[in-house]
Each structure stands twice: as structure tokens, then as C-alpha cells.
JSON list of C-alpha atoms in Angstrom, two decimals:
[
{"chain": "D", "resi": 1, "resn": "UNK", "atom": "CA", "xyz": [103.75, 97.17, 93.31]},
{"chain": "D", "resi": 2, "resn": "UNK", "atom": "CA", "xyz": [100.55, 98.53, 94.54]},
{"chain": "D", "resi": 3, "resn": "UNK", "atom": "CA", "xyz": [100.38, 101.19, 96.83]},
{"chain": "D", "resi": 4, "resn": "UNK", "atom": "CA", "xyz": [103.72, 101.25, 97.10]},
{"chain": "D", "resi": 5, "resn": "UNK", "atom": "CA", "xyz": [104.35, 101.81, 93.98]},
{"chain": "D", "resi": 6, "resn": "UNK", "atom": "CA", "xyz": [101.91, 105.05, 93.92]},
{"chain": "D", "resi": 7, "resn": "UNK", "atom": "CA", "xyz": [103.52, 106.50, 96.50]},
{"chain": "D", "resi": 8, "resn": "UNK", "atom": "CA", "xyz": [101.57, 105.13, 99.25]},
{"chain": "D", "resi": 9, "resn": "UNK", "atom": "CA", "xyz": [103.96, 103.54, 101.39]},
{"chain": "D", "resi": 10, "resn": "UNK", "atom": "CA", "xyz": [103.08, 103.97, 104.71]},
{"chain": "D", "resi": 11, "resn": "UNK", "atom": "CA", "xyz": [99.59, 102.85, 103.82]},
{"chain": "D", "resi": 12, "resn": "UNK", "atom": "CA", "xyz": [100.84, 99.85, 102.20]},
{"chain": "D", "resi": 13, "resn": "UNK", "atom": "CA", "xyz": [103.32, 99.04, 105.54]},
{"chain": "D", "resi": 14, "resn": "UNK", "atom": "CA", "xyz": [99.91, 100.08, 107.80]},
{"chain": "D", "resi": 15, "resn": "UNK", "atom": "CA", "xyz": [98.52, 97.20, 105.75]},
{"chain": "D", "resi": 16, "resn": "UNK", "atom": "CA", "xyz": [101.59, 95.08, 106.68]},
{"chain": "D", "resi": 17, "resn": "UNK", "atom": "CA", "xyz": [101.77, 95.55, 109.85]},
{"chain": "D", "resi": 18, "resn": "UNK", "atom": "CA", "xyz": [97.60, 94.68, 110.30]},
{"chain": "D", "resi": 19, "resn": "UNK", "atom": "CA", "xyz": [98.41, 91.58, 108.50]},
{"chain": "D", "resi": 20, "resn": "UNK", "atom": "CA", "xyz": [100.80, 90.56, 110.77]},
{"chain": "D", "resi": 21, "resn": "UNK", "atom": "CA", "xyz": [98.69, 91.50, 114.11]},
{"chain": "D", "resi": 22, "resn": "UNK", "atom": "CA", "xyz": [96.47, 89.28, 112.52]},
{"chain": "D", "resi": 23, "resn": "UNK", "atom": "CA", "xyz": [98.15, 86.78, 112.56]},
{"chain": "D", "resi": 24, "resn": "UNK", "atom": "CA", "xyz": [99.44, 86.55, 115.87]},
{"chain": "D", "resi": 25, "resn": "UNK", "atom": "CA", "xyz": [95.44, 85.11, 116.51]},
{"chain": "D", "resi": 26, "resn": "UNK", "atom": "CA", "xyz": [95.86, 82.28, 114.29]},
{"chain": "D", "resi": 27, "resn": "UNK", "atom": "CA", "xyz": [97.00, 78.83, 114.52]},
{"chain": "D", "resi": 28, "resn": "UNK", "atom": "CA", "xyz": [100.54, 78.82, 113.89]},
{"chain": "D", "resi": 29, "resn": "UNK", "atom": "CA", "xyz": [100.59, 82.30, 113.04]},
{"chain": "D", "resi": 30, "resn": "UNK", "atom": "CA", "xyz": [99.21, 80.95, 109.36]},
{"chain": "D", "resi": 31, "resn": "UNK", "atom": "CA", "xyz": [97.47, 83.48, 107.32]},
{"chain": "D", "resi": 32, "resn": "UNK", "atom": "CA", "xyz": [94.21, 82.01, 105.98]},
{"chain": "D", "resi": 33, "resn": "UNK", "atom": "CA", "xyz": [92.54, 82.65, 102.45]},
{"chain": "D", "resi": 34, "resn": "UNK", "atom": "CA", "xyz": [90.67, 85.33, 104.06]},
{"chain": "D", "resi": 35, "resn": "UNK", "atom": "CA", "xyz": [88.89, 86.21, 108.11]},
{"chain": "D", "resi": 36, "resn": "UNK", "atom": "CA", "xyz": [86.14, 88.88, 108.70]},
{"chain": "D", "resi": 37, "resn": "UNK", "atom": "CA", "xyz": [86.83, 92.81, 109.04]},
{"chain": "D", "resi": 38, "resn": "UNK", "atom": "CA", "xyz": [84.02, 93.02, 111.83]},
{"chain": "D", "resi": 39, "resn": "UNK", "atom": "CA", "xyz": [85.33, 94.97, 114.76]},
{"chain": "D", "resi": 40, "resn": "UNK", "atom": "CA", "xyz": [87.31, 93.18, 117.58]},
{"chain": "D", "resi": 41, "resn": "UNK", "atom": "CA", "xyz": [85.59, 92.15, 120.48]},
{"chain": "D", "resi": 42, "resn": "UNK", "atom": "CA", "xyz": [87.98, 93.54, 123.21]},
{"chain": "D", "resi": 43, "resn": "UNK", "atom": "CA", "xyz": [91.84, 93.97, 122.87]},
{"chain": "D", "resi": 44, "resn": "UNK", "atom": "CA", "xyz": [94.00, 91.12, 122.29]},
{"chain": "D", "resi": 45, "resn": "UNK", "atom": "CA", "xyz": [91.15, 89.43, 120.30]},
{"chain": "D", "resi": 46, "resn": "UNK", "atom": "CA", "xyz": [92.50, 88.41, 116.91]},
{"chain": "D", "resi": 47, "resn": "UNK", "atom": "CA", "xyz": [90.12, 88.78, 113.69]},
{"chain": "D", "resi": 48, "resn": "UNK", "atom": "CA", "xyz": [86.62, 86.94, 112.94]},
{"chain": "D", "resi": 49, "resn": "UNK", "atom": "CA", "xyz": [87.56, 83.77, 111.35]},
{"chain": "D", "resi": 50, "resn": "UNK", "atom": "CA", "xyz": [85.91, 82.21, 108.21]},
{"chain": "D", "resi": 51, "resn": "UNK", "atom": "CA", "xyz": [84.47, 78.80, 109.44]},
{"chain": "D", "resi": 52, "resn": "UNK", "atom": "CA", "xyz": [85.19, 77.21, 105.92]},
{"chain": "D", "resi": 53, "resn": "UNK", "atom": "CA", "xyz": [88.67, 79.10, 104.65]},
{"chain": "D", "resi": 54, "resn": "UNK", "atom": "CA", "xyz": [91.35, 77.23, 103.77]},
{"chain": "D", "resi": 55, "resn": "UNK", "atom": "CA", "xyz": [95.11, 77.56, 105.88]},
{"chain": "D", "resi": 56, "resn": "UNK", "atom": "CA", "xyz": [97.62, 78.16, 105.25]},
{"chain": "D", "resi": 57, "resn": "UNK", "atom": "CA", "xyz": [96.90, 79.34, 101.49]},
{"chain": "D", "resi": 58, "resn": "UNK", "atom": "CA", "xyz": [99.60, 80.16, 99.07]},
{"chain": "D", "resi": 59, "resn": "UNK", "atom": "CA", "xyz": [98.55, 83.73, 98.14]},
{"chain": "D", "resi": 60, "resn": "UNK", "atom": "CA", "xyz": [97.61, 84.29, 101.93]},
{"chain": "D", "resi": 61, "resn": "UNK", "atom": "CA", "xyz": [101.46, 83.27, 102.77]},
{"chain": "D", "resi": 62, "resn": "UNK", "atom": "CA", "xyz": [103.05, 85.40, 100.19]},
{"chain": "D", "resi": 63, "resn": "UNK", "atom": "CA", "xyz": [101.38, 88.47, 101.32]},
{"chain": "D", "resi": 64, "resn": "UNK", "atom": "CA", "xyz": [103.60, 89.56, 103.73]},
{"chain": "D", "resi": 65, "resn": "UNK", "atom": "CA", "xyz": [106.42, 89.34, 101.85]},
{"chain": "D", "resi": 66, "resn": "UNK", "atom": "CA", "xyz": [105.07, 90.73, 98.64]},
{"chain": "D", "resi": 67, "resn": "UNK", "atom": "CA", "xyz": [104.38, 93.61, 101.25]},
{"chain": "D", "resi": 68, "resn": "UNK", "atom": "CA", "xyz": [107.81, 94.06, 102.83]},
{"chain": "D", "resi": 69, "resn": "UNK", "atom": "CA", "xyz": [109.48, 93.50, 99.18]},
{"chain": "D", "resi": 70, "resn": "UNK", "atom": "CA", "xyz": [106.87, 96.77, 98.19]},
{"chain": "D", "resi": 71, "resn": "UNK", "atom": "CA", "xyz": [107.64, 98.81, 100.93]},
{"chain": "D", "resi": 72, "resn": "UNK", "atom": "CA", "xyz": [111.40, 98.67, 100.68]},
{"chain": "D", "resi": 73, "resn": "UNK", "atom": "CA", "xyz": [110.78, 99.58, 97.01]},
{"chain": "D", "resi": 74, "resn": "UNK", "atom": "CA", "xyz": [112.73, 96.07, 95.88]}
]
């Protein structure tokens, strides 16, 4: 599906792996429905948060998995 599924693998498990780091910074390690791409602030600072986004969030869970089930090529 995706990238994956044009080849682009190692993008598409970059992408995995950033979702992830992400969200070792949030509560419970729950993805929300989205957070900011600004720059971190210093290292071991997670992502800009959305004040008013909604977590956890259904497609925001799945996306990891959808991920990993892309990258294996399942």
C-alpha cells in the first residue's frame, strides 16, 4: 500500500520508525489525530502538540500497523 507498494520501502519504514519516536513524547505512547512538524526544540523533545486534537484516534492508532503490514509487503 503506499510507498511500499511503489517500491519505496525504506521511506515508508523511515516514516515508521518517526511515527513511533513520536510517540514515545506522548501520553501513553497514544498517537493523536495529528501534532506539528516544527523543528524540535533540543533532543529528547517529542513533537509540537495540537492543543485541540483528539487521542487516541482510530486512524492515528492504525498507522503503525498499516505501516509495518506495508513494509513487510503483507
Amino acid at each position: 500500500t503506499g510507498l511500499a507498494a511503489y517500491g519505496f520501502k525504506k521511506l515508508a519504514g523511515k516514516i515508521l520508525l518517526a511515527l513511533l519516536d513520536a510517540s514515545s513524547a506522548m501520553e501513553l505512547r497514544r498517537l493523536p489525530e495529528l501534532f506539528c512538524g516544527l523543528e524540535r526544540e533540543g533532543p529528547g523533545e517529542g513533537p509540537t502538540l495540537y492543543p485541540v486534537a483528539c487521542s487516541p484516534q482510530a486512524w492515528a492508532a492504525a498507522a503503525p500497523f498499516l505501516l509495518i503490514q506495508a513494509c513487510l509487503g503483507l
